[in-house]
Coordinates of C-alpha atoms in Angstrom, one line a residue:
Chain R
M29 CA -4.5 22.9 28.2
T30 CA -0.9 23.4 27.3
T31 CA 0.5 20.8 25.0
L32 CA 3.8 19.2 26.2
V33 CA 6.4 18.4 23.5
F34 CA 9.2 16.0 24.4
G35 CA 11.7 13.6 22.9
H36 CA 13.1 10.4 24.5
K37 CA 14.5 9.6 27.9
S38 CA 18.2 10.1 27.1
P39 CA 18.1 13.6 25.7
D40 CA 20.8 14.4 23.2
T41 CA 20.9 17.6 21.2
D42 CA 18.1 16.6 18.9
S43 CA 15.8 15.3 21.7
T44 CA 16.5 18.5 23.7
G45 CA 16.4 21.1 20.9
S46 CA 13.6 19.7 18.7
P47 CA 10.9 19.9 21.5
I48 CA 11.9 23.6 22.0
V49 CA 11.7 24.1 18.2
W50 CA 8.3 22.5 17.9
A51 CA 6.8 24.1 21.0
W52 CA 7.9 27.5 19.4
Y53 CA 6.1 26.5 16.2
L54 CA 2.9 25.4 17.8
D55 CA 2.8 28.6 19.8
H56 CA 3.5 30.6 16.6
M57 CA 0.5 28.7 15.1
G58 CA -1.7 29.6 18.1
V59 CA -1.5 26.3 20.0
K60 CA -0.2 26.8 23.6
A61 CA 2.8 24.5 23.9
E62 CA 5.9 24.0 26.1
A63 CA 8.9 21.7 25.8
R64 CA 9.8 19.1 28.4
L65 CA 12.7 16.7 29.0
L66 CA 12.4 13.1 30.1
G67 CA 16.0 13.0 31.5
T68 CA 19.2 15.0 32.0
P69 CA 20.6 16.1 28.6
N70 CA 24.1 15.3 27.6
T71 CA 26.9 17.9 27.7
E72 CA 26.5 18.8 24.0
A73 CA 22.8 19.6 24.5
L74 CA 23.6 21.7 27.6
F75 CA 26.2 23.6 25.5
V76 CA 23.7 24.1 22.6
A77 CA 20.9 25.4 24.9
K78 CA 23.1 27.9 26.5
R79 CA 24.7 29.0 23.2
W80 CA 21.3 30.0 21.9
G81 CA 20.0 31.5 25.1
Y82 CA 17.6 28.8 26.3
D83 CA 17.0 27.5 29.8
L84 CA 16.7 23.8 29.8
P85 CA 13.0 22.6 29.7
P86 CA 11.8 21.1 33.0
V87 CA 12.4 17.4 33.4
I88 CA 9.2 15.3 33.9
S89 CA 9.0 11.7 35.1
D90 CA 5.6 10.8 33.7
V91 CA 2.5 12.3 32.1
E92 CA -1.1 12.6 33.5
D93 CA -4.0 10.8 31.9
G94 CA -5.4 12.9 29.1
Q95 CA -2.4 15.3 29.0
K96 CA -2.0 16.6 25.4
V97 CA 1.5 15.7 24.2
V98 CA 3.5 15.8 21.0
I99 CA 6.2 13.1 20.8
V100 CA 9.3 13.9 18.8
D101 CA 12.5 12.0 17.9
T102 CA 11.1 8.6 19.0
N103 CA 8.1 6.3 18.5
N104 CA 9.3 3.8 21.0
P105 CA 7.1 3.4 24.2
A106 CA 10.2 2.1 26.1
E107 CA 11.8 5.5 25.6
L108 CA 8.7 7.4 26.8
P109 CA 6.8 7.9 30.0
A110 CA 5.2 4.8 31.5
N111 CA 1.7 6.4 31.1
I112 CA 2.1 7.5 27.5
N113 CA -0.7 5.4 26.1
N114 CA -3.1 7.2 28.5
A115 CA -2.0 10.6 27.4
D116 CA -3.8 12.4 24.6
I117 CA -1.1 12.1 21.9
Q118 CA -1.6 14.9 19.3
A119 CA 1.2 14.1 17.0
I120 CA 4.4 12.1 16.4
I121 CA 7.4 13.6 14.5
D122 CA 10.2 11.2 14.1
H123 CA 13.0 9.8 12.0
H124 CA 13.4 6.3 13.5
K125 CA 12.1 2.9 12.4
L126 CA 8.5 2.1 13.5
V127 CA 8.8 0.0 16.6
G128 CA 5.2 -0.7 17.4
G129 CA 3.6 -0.4 20.8
L130 CA 2.3 3.2 20.7
E131 CA -1.4 3.5 20.4
T132 CA -3.6 6.5 19.9
K133 CA -7.3 6.9 20.7
G134 CA -8.1 8.5 17.3
P135 CA -6.4 9.4 14.0
I136 CA -3.6 11.9 14.7
E137 CA -0.8 13.5 12.8
I138 CA 2.1 11.1 12.4
T139 CA 5.1 12.1 10.3
I140 CA 8.1 9.9 10.1
R141 CA 10.8 10.3 7.5
P142 CA 14.1 8.6 6.8
L143 CA 16.1 11.7 7.5
A144 CA 19.1 12.0 9.9
C145 CA 17.5 14.5 12.2
T146 CA 14.0 15.4 13.7
A147 CA 14.8 19.1 13.3
T148 CA 15.3 18.6 9.5
L149 CA 11.8 17.2 9.3
M150 CA 10.4 20.0 11.4
Y151 CA 12.0 22.6 9.1
Q152 CA 10.2 20.9 6.2
M153 CA 6.9 20.6 8.0
M154 CA 7.0 24.3 8.9
G155 CA 7.1 25.3 5.3
G156 CA 7.4 29.1 4.9
H157 CA 7.2 29.6 8.7
A158 CA 10.7 28.1 9.1
G159 CA 12.2 31.2 7.5
H160 CA 10.5 33.5 9.9
A161 CA 11.7 31.6 13.0
P162 CA 13.8 33.6 15.5
D163 CA 17.6 33.2 15.2
A164 CA 17.6 31.1 18.4
I165 CA 15.2 28.6 17.0
K166 CA 17.2 28.4 13.7
G167 CA 20.3 28.0 15.8
L168 CA 18.7 25.0 17.6
M169 CA 17.7 23.4 14.4
L170 CA 21.2 23.8 12.9
S171 CA 22.7 22.3 16.1
C172 CA 20.4 19.3 16.0
I173 CA 21.3 18.6 12.4
L174 CA 25.1 19.0 13.0
S175 CA 24.8 16.7 16.1
D176 CA 22.8 13.9 14.5
T177 CA 24.8 13.9 11.3
L178 CA 28.1 14.4 13.1
E179 CA 28.7 17.4 10.8
F180 CA 27.5 15.4 7.7
R181 CA 30.0 12.5 8.4
S182 CA 27.3 10.0 9.5
P183 CA 26.0 7.7 6.8
T184 CA 22.5 8.6 8.0
T185 CA 23.0 12.1 6.5
T186 CA 20.7 12.9 3.5
S187 CA 21.1 15.7 1.0
V188 CA 18.0 17.3 2.7
D189 CA 19.7 17.4 6.1
R190 CA 22.8 19.0 4.6
Q191 CA 20.9 21.6 2.5
I192 CA 18.7 22.7 5.4
A193 CA 21.7 22.9 7.8
E194 CA 23.7 25.0 5.2
R195 CA 20.7 27.3 4.7
L196 CA 20.3 27.8 8.4
A197 CA 24.0 28.4 8.9
A198 CA 24.0 31.0 6.1
D199 CA 21.0 32.8 7.6
L200 CA 22.7 32.9 11.0
G201 CA 26.2 33.7 9.7
V202 CA 27.5 30.6 11.5
D203 CA 30.7 28.9 10.3
I204 CA 29.7 25.2 10.3
P205 CA 33.2 23.7 10.9
S206 CA 34.1 25.9 13.8
Y207 CA 30.6 25.7 15.4
A208 CA 30.5 21.9 15.0
A209 CA 34.0 21.7 16.6
E210 CA 32.7 23.6 19.6
M211 CA 29.7 21.3 19.9
F212 CA 31.7 18.1 19.7
E213 CA 34.2 19.4 22.2
A214 CA 31.3 20.0 24.6
K215 CA 30.1 16.4 23.9
S216 CA 33.6 15.0 24.5
D217 CA 33.8 16.5 28.0
V218 CA 32.6 13.5 29.9
S219 CA 34.9 13.7 32.9
A220 CA 32.0 14.5 35.2
F221 CA 30.1 11.3 34.5
S222 CA 30.4 8.0 36.3
D223 CA 31.1 4.8 34.3
A224 CA 27.5 3.8 34.7
E225 CA 26.3 7.2 33.5
L226 CA 28.6 7.0 30.4
L227 CA 27.2 3.5 29.6
R228 CA 23.6 4.7 29.8
M229 CA 24.1 8.2 28.2
D230 CA 23.2 7.3 24.6
S231 CA 22.0 3.8 24.8
K232 CA 19.1 1.7 23.4
E233 CA 18.1 -1.9 24.0
Y234 CA 17.6 -4.4 21.3
S235 CA 16.8 -8.1 21.2
V236 CA 19.3 -9.9 19.0
G237 CA 19.3 -13.7 18.7
G238 CA 17.4 -14.1 22.0
K239 CA 19.7 -11.8 24.0
E240 CA 18.9 -8.3 25.3
L241 CA 21.7 -6.0 24.2
R242 CA 22.1 -2.5 25.5
V243 CA 23.8 -0.8 22.7
S244 CA 25.6 2.3 23.9
V245 CA 27.4 4.9 21.7
L246 CA 29.7 7.7 22.8
E247 CA 30.5 10.1 20.0
T248 CA 33.6 12.1 20.8
T249 CA 36.4 14.0 19.3
A250 CA 38.6 12.9 22.2
P251 CA 38.3 9.1 22.4
K252 CA 41.3 8.9 24.6
I253 CA 39.4 10.4 27.5
V254 CA 36.9 7.5 27.4
L255 CA 39.4 4.8 26.4
D256 CA 41.6 5.6 29.3
R257 CA 38.7 4.5 31.5
K258 CA 38.3 1.2 29.6
E259 CA 38.9 -1.2 32.5
S260 CA 36.5 0.4 34.9
L261 CA 33.9 0.9 32.1
M262 CA 34.1 -2.8 31.4
R263 CA 33.8 -3.7 35.1
S264 CA 30.7 -1.5 35.3
M265 CA 29.0 -3.2 32.4
T266 CA 28.0 -6.2 34.4
D267 CA 26.1 -4.2 37.0
V268 CA 24.5 -1.9 34.4
A269 CA 23.3 -4.9 32.4
K270 CA 21.9 -6.5 35.5
E271 CA 20.1 -3.4 36.7
D272 CA 18.6 -2.7 33.3
G273 CA 17.5 -6.3 32.6
A274 CA 19.9 -6.7 29.7
D275 CA 22.3 -9.6 29.0
Q276 CA 25.2 -7.4 27.8
V277 CA 26.2 -3.8 27.3
L278 CA 28.0 -3.0 24.1
L279 CA 30.0 0.3 24.2
F280 CA 31.0 1.8 20.9
V281 CA 33.3 4.8 21.3
V282 CA 32.8 6.8 18.0
D283 CA 35.7 8.9 17.0
I284 CA 33.9 11.7 15.0
L285 CA 37.1 13.0 13.3
R286 CA 38.7 9.7 12.4
E287 CA 35.3 8.3 11.4
E288 CA 35.7 5.0 13.3
A289 CA 34.4 3.3 16.4
T290 CA 36.2 1.4 19.1
L291 CA 34.2 -1.4 20.6
L292 CA 35.1 -2.5 24.1
V293 CA 35.5 -6.3 24.4
P294 CA 35.1 -7.4 28.0
N295 CA 34.3 -11.1 27.4
E296 CA 33.9 -13.9 24.8
L297 CA 30.3 -13.0 24.0
V298 CA 31.2 -9.5 22.9
K299 CA 34.3 -10.9 21.0
S300 CA 32.0 -13.3 19.2
I301 CA 29.5 -10.4 18.4
A302 CA 32.4 -8.3 17.1
E303 CA 33.6 -11.0 14.8
K304 CA 30.2 -12.2 13.5
S305 CA 28.7 -8.7 13.1
F306 CA 31.6 -6.7 11.8
G307 CA 34.0 -9.3 10.5
A308 CA 36.5 -7.9 13.0
K309 CA 39.6 -9.7 14.2
V310 CA 39.6 -9.2 17.9
D311 CA 42.9 -9.4 19.8
G312 CA 42.7 -7.9 23.3
D313 CA 40.0 -6.0 25.1
S314 CA 38.9 -3.6 22.3
V315 CA 38.7 -3.5 18.6
V316 CA 38.6 -0.6 16.1
L317 CA 35.8 -0.7 13.5
P318 CA 36.8 1.6 10.6
G319 CA 33.9 3.7 9.1
I320 CA 31.4 2.7 11.8
M321 CA 29.6 5.8 13.1
S322 CA 25.9 5.2 13.1
R323 CA 24.0 2.9 15.5
K324 CA 20.9 3.1 13.4
K325 CA 22.4 2.6 10.0
Q326 CA 25.5 0.5 10.6
I327 CA 25.5 -1.1 14.1
I328 CA 22.0 -2.4 14.6
P329 CA 21.5 -3.9 11.1
A330 CA 24.8 -5.7 11.5
L331 CA 24.4 -7.2 15.0
K332 CA 24.6 -11.0 15.1
I333 CA 25.1 -13.1 18.1
Chain P
M16 CA 11.7 -5.0 -7.9
T17 CA 8.1 -3.8 -8.4
T18 CA 6.7 -2.1 -5.2
L19 CA 3.2 -3.4 -4.4
V20 CA 0.7 -0.9 -3.0
F21 CA -2.3 -2.2 -1.1
G22 CA -4.9 -1.3 1.5
H23 CA -6.8 -3.5 4.0
K24 CA -8.4 -6.9 3.7
S25 CA -12.0 -5.7 3.2
P26 CA -11.5 -3.4 0.2
D27 CA -14.0 -0.5 0.1
T28 CA -13.6 2.3 -2.5
D29 CA -10.8 4.0 -0.7
S30 CA -8.8 0.8 -0.1
T31 CA -9.3 -0.2 -3.8
G32 CA -8.8 3.2 -5.4
S33 CA -6.0 4.7 -3.3
P34 CA -3.6 1.9 -4.1
I35 CA -4.2 2.5 -7.8
V36 CA -3.7 6.2 -7.3
W37 CA -0.4 5.8 -5.3
A38 CA 0.9 3.2 -7.7
W39 CA 0.3 5.7 -10.5
Y40 CA 2.1 8.4 -8.6
L41 CA 5.1 6.2 -7.8
D42 CA 5.4 5.2 -11.4
H43 CA 5.1 8.9 -12.4
M44 CA 8.0 9.6 -10.0
G45 CA 10.1 6.8 -11.5
V46 CA 9.4 4.0 -9.0
K47 CA 8.0 0.8 -10.6
A48 CA 4.8 0.1 -8.6
E49 CA 1.6 -1.8 -9.0
A50 CA -1.7 -1.9 -7.0
R51 CA -2.9 -5.1 -5.3
L52 CA -6.0 -6.1 -3.4
L53 CA -6.2 -8.2 -0.2
G54 CA -9.8 -9.3 -0.8
T55 CA -12.8 -8.9 -3.0
P56 CA -13.9 -5.2 -3.2
N57 CA -17.4 -4.2 -2.4
T58 CA -20.0 -3.3 -5.1
E59 CA -19.3 0.4 -4.9
A60 CA -15.6 -0.1 -5.4
L61 CA -16.4 -2.4 -8.4
F62 CA -18.6 0.3 -9.9
V63 CA -16.0 3.0 -9.3
A64 CA -13.1 1.0 -10.9
K65 CA -15.3 0.3 -14.0
R66 CA -16.6 3.9 -14.2
W67 CA -13.0 5.2 -14.5
G68 CA -11.8 2.5 -16.8
Y69 CA -9.7 0.4 -14.5
D70 CA -9.5 -3.4 -14.2
L71 CA -9.5 -4.5 -10.6
P72 CA -5.9 -5.1 -9.2
P73 CA -5.0 -8.7 -8.6
V74 CA -6.0 -10.1 -5.2
I75 CA -3.0 -11.5 -3.2
S76 CA -3.2 -13.6 -0.1
D77 CA 0.2 -12.9 1.4
V78 CA 3.5 -11.2 0.7
E79 CA 7.0 -12.7 0.2
D80 CA 9.9 -12.0 2.6
G81 CA 11.6 -8.8 1.5
Q82 CA 8.8 -7.8 -1.0
K83 CA 8.8 -4.0 -1.3
V84 CA 5.3 -2.7 -0.2
V85 CA 3.5 0.5 0.5
I86 CA 0.6 0.2 2.9
V87 CA -2.3 2.6 2.5
D88 CA -5.6 3.1 4.4
T89 CA -4.6 1.0 7.4
N90 CA -1.7 0.6 9.9
N91 CA -3.3 -2.5 11.6
P92 CA -1.4 -5.8 11.1
A93 CA -4.7 -7.7 11.6
E94 CA -6.0 -6.1 8.4
L95 CA -2.8 -6.9 6.5
P96 CA -1.1 -10.1 5.1
A97 CA 0.2 -12.5 7.8
N98 CA 3.8 -12.0 6.6
I99 CA 3.7 -8.2 6.5
N100 CA 6.5 -7.7 9.2
N101 CA 8.9 -9.7 7.0
A102 CA 8.1 -7.5 3.9
D103 CA 10.2 -4.5 3.1
I104 CA 7.7 -1.8 4.0
Q105 CA 8.6 1.4 2.1
A106 CA 5.9 3.7 3.3
I107 CA 2.6 3.9 5.2
I108 CA -0.1 6.4 4.2
D109 CA -3.2 6.3 6.4
H110 CA -5.9 8.2 8.2
H111 CA -6.7 5.8 11.1
K112 CA -5.6 5.8 14.7
L113 CA -2.2 4.2 15.4
V114 CA -2.9 0.6 16.5
G115 CA 0.6 -0.6 17.1
G116 CA 2.0 -3.9 16.0
L117 CA 3.6 -2.9 12.6
E118 CA 7.4 -2.8 12.7
T119 CA 9.9 -1.7 10.1
K120 CA 13.5 -2.6 9.7
G121 CA 14.7 0.9 9.3
P122 CA 13.2 4.4 9.2
I123 CA 10.6 4.8 6.5
E124 CA 8.1 7.3 5.3
I125 CA 5.0 7.3 7.5
T126 CA 2.3 9.8 7.0
I127 CA -0.9 9.6 9.0
R128 CA -3.4 12.5 9.2
P129 CA -6.8 12.9 10.8
L130 CA -8.6 13.3 7.4
A131 CA -11.7 11.4 6.2
C132 CA -9.9 9.7 3.4
T133 CA -6.6 8.3 2.3
A134 CA -7.0 9.8 -1.2
T135 CA -7.3 13.3 0.3
L136 CA -3.9 12.8 2.0
M137 CA -2.4 11.5 -1.2
Y138 CA -3.6 14.5 -3.1
Q139 CA -1.8 16.7 -0.6
M140 CA 1.3 14.6 -0.6
M141 CA 1.5 14.7 -4.4
G142 CA 1.8 18.5 -4.3
G143 CA 1.8 20.0 -7.9
H144 CA 1.8 16.5 -9.4
A145 CA -1.9 15.9 -8.4
G146 CA -3.0 18.6 -10.9
H147 CA -1.2 16.7 -13.7
A148 CA -2.8 13.3 -12.9
P149 CA -4.8 11.7 -15.6
D150 CA -8.6 12.2 -15.4
A151 CA -9.0 8.5 -14.4
I152 CA -6.7 9.0 -11.4
K153 CA -8.6 12.2 -10.4
G154 CA -11.8 10.3 -10.8
L155 CA -10.6 7.6 -8.4
M156 CA -9.5 10.2 -5.8
L157 CA -12.9 12.0 -6.0
S158 CA -14.7 8.7 -5.7
C159 CA -12.6 7.7 -2.6
I160 CA -13.4 11.0 -0.9
L161 CA -17.1 10.9 -1.7
S162 CA -17.3 7.3 -0.4
D163 CA -15.4 7.8 2.8
T164 CA -17.2 11.1 3.6
L165 CA -20.6 9.7 2.5
E166 CA -20.8 12.8 0.2
F167 CA -19.6 15.1 3.1
R168 CA -22.3 13.8 5.5
S169 CA -20.0 11.8 7.7
P170 CA -18.7 13.7 10.8
T171 CA -15.2 12.5 9.8
T172 CA -15.3 15.0 6.9
T173 CA -12.8 17.8 7.2
S174 CA -12.8 21.0 5.1
V175 CA -9.7 19.7 3.4
D176 CA -11.5 16.5 2.2
R177 CA -14.4 18.7 0.9
Q178 CA -12.2 21.3 -0.8
I179 CA -10.1 18.7 -2.6
A180 CA -13.2 16.7 -3.7
E181 CA -14.8 19.9 -5.1
R182 CA -11.6 20.8 -6.9
L183 CA -11.4 17.4 -8.5
A184 CA -15.1 17.4 -9.5
A185 CA -14.6 20.8 -11.1
D186 CA -11.5 19.6 -13.0
L187 CA -13.5 16.6 -14.2
G188 CA -16.8 18.3 -14.9
V189 CA -18.5 15.8 -12.6
D190 CA -21.7 16.8 -10.8
I191 CA -21.1 15.6 -7.2
P192 CA -24.7 14.9 -6.1
S193 CA -25.6 12.8 -9.1
Y194 CA -22.3 10.9 -9.2
A195 CA -22.4 10.2 -5.5
A196 CA -26.0 9.0 -5.9
E197 CA -24.7 6.5 -8.6
M198 CA -21.9 5.3 -6.2
F199 CA -24.3 4.8 -3.3
E200 CA -26.8 3.0 -5.4
A201 CA -24.0 0.6 -6.4
K202 CA -23.0 0.1 -2.8
S203 CA -26.7 -0.5 -1.9
D204 CA -27.0 -3.4 -4.3
V205 CA -26.2 -6.2 -1.9
S206 CA -28.6 -8.8 -3.1
A207 CA -25.9 -11.0 -4.4
F208 CA -24.2 -11.4 -0.9
S209 CA -25.0 -14.1 1.6
D210 CA -25.8 -13.0 5.2
A211 CA -22.3 -14.0 6.4
E212 CA -20.7 -12.0 3.5
L213 CA -22.8 -8.9 4.5
L214 CA -21.8 -9.2 8.1
R215 CA -18.1 -9.3 7.1
M216 CA -18.1 -6.8 4.3
D217 CA -17.1 -3.7 6.2
S218 CA -16.2 -5.0 9.6
K219 CA -13.5 -4.5 12.2
E220 CA -12.9 -6.2 15.5
Y221 CA -12.4 -4.3 18.7
S222 CA -11.9 -5.4 22.3
V223 CA -14.5 -3.6 24.6
G224 CA -14.8 -4.4 28.3
G225 CA -13.2 -7.8 27.8
K226 CA -15.4 -8.8 24.9
E227 CA -14.3 -9.1 21.3
L228 CA -16.8 -7.2 19.2
R229 CA -17.0 -7.5 15.4
V230 CA -18.4 -4.1 14.5
S231 CA -19.9 -4.2 11.0
V232 CA -21.3 -1.3 9.1
L233 CA -23.4 -1.3 5.9
E234 CA -23.8 2.1 4.3
T235 CA -26.8 2.2 2.0
T236 CA -29.3 4.5 0.4
A237 CA -31.8 1.5 0.5
P238 CA -31.8 0.2 4.1
K239 CA -35.0 -1.7 3.5
I240 CA -33.1 -4.2 1.3
V241 CA -30.9 -5.1 4.3
L242 CA -33.5 -4.8 7.0
D243 CA -35.9 -7.1 5.2
R244 CA -33.2 -9.8 5.8
K245 CA -33.0 -8.9 9.5
E246 CA -34.0 -12.3 10.9
S247 CA -31.6 -14.4 8.9
L248 CA -28.8 -11.8 9.4
M249 CA -29.3 -12.1 13.2
R250 CA -29.3 -15.9 13.0
S251 CA -26.0 -15.8 11.0
M252 CA -24.3 -13.6 13.6
T253 CA -23.7 -16.5 16.0
D254 CA -21.8 -18.6 13.3
V255 CA -19.8 -15.6 12.0
A256 CA -18.8 -14.6 15.6
K257 CA -17.7 -18.1 16.4
E258 CA -15.8 -18.6 13.1
D259 CA -14.0 -15.3 13.6
G260 CA -13.2 -15.7 17.3
A261 CA -15.5 -12.9 18.3
D262 CA -18.0 -12.8 21.1
Q263 CA -20.6 -10.8 19.2
V264 CA -21.3 -9.2 15.8
L265 CA -22.8 -5.7 15.9
L266 CA -24.5 -4.7 12.6
F267 CA -25.1 -1.0 12.0
V268 CA -27.1 -0.4 8.8
V269 CA -26.3 3.3 8.0
D270 CA -29.0 5.1 6.0
I271 CA -26.8 7.6 4.1
L272 CA -29.7 9.9 3.1
R273 CA -31.5 10.0 6.4
E274 CA -28.2 10.2 8.3
E275 CA -29.1 7.5 10.9
A276 CA -28.1 4.0 11.7
T277 CA -30.2 1.0 12.6
L278 CA -28.6 -1.4 15.0
L279 CA -29.8 -5.0 14.9
V280 CA -30.5 -6.3 18.4
P281 CA -30.5 -10.1 18.5
N282 CA -30.0 -10.6 22.2
E283 CA -29.7 -9.0 25.7
L284 CA -25.9 -8.3 25.3
V285 CA -26.5 -6.1 22.2
K286 CA -29.6 -4.5 23.9
S287 CA -27.4 -3.6 26.8
I288 CA -24.6 -2.3 24.5
A289 CA -27.2 -0.1 22.6
E290 CA -28.5 1.3 25.8
K291 CA -25.2 2.0 27.6
S292 CA -23.4 3.2 24.5
F293 CA -26.0 5.3 22.7
G294 CA -28.5 6.0 25.5
A295 CA -31.0 4.2 23.2
K296 CA -34.3 2.8 24.4
V297 CA -34.5 -0.6 22.8
D298 CA -37.9 -2.2 22.2
G299 CA -37.8 -5.1 19.8
D300 CA -35.0 -6.5 17.6
S301 CA -33.6 -3.3 16.2
V302 CA -33.1 0.3 17.2
V303 CA -32.7 3.5 15.2
L304 CA -29.7 5.7 16.2
P305 CA -30.3 9.2 14.8
G306 CA -27.2 11.0 13.4
I307 CA -24.9 7.9 13.8
M308 CA -22.9 7.4 10.5
S309 CA -19.2 6.9 11.4
R310 CA -17.8 3.8 13.1
K311 CA -14.5 5.6 13.7
K312 CA -15.8 8.9 15.0
Q313 CA -19.2 7.9 16.7
I314 CA -19.6 4.2 17.2
I315 CA -16.2 3.0 18.5
P316 CA -15.6 5.9 20.9
A317 CA -19.1 5.3 22.4
L318 CA -19.0 1.5 22.8
K319 CA -19.6 0.3 26.4
I320 CA -20.5 -3.1 27.5

């Protein structure tokens, strides 16, 4: 049986590229494996796949009972197919906090590390094999790391992520600043997306003080494109929250180059969250949060209601 | 702050020795760490600690909010202190199936592998440092592996467990068969324990077909000592089940040398479980199950009600 390798339901570059990387490695080690997607990748992931000559993996909506799977870049059942606990989970490779809820039928290989990127961990786990990977696989790993670290600007970046990215770039003869700029430009091209799509593109739900918050992040080098749509984005939040069973959508527009986030403030609840969580002084329908770039490291730990 | 390293609430040799091993390693790497126990170790663990010159770690009943901890040999909150999800969990090192229920505040180091023993995984994780460990630490690692693999007889044994144990024994000049015999003799000396203590000594609860089963295993080279107490052990099962909120206690007396288990059969429910799960023909108040040695690999996956 072919093992299916996939990330989470809102595929960014890491959740699109890492499954392709690990499927290559498993195949290389004699285990028949193929990558899958659980949703439509963002524009950066599309650019990266094309740049390194890959077709996008097929999108699947669920997994069969007993299907062999490897889960990467998440351990959260809410971000995985509904039937995941009836699949035959072979391994989990992740860099997020343990959420609880996934169960396995027997002992399996679980490797979670506090690194910025799944691909960094995969590079480590491959040992000597990483050096023998085809250029296209190395290119995907480099892209995943640059994406997740926002070219080493994100506070989630560790020295390991940086060293491995620099080694990969040197192997490939890729100039990191200019390649990262191309990636971020691709990610910033969000004109084709509806407001609801933008609000859900890179979004995770969290319970904070009894409220369900959908915490959405848009990382961009061109925040103006998004902020020009501020009014309609804020109007769309009510519907998105209702449809997704959340109390409120929080949209953080992260300016990668200025290293700051703009939080949209549609109502008193979000105003209060901005003030209590980030000590921000809110005056109007948005607020700039200097230095805030990482949901995992800066936004979620700070959220108070 | 000192990091506390502990295993589960029913400390066998692996759950007693591995915390001492990892606390040594953390200390060796510059992280102040100490081992703790969550219960009274079994007689084999007592023998092993003494044999390698260790005092038993202090027993703790819970952990404070924010206490730095490393969890080894389990990922099951039911086998851990009540306040575990408010502790600051630094790492999990385990070889059991993922149960779900543990949560961490941020991404941490989680390493789970389908090996027979936590100490085997620790040896691998230490890399070159394992070779420089003091003899007493090597002795603990060897003891953990021999205990969890029943001297390589258990079907959970992997070639990695065996190779590492043999390397440790060679380093230490320990003869495996005679040392393992001493360990198993210590484990078999259960005369000091009450029936209820024996039923709870190495015991885990599982939900099977809507019933809560407390699945207890006694590994021994002298099954007669236990089986001579069959009647009073069966009488004690009702009280133990009631006190622990279980529907039934199943006691498997594993004969390490003959590589078989004897299941006590106090009533029709257990008779039916024995027949459906193991295809056994039950005639009387116990039944021998040839080849059955591992709860994890053979008993739990087979249980039907």
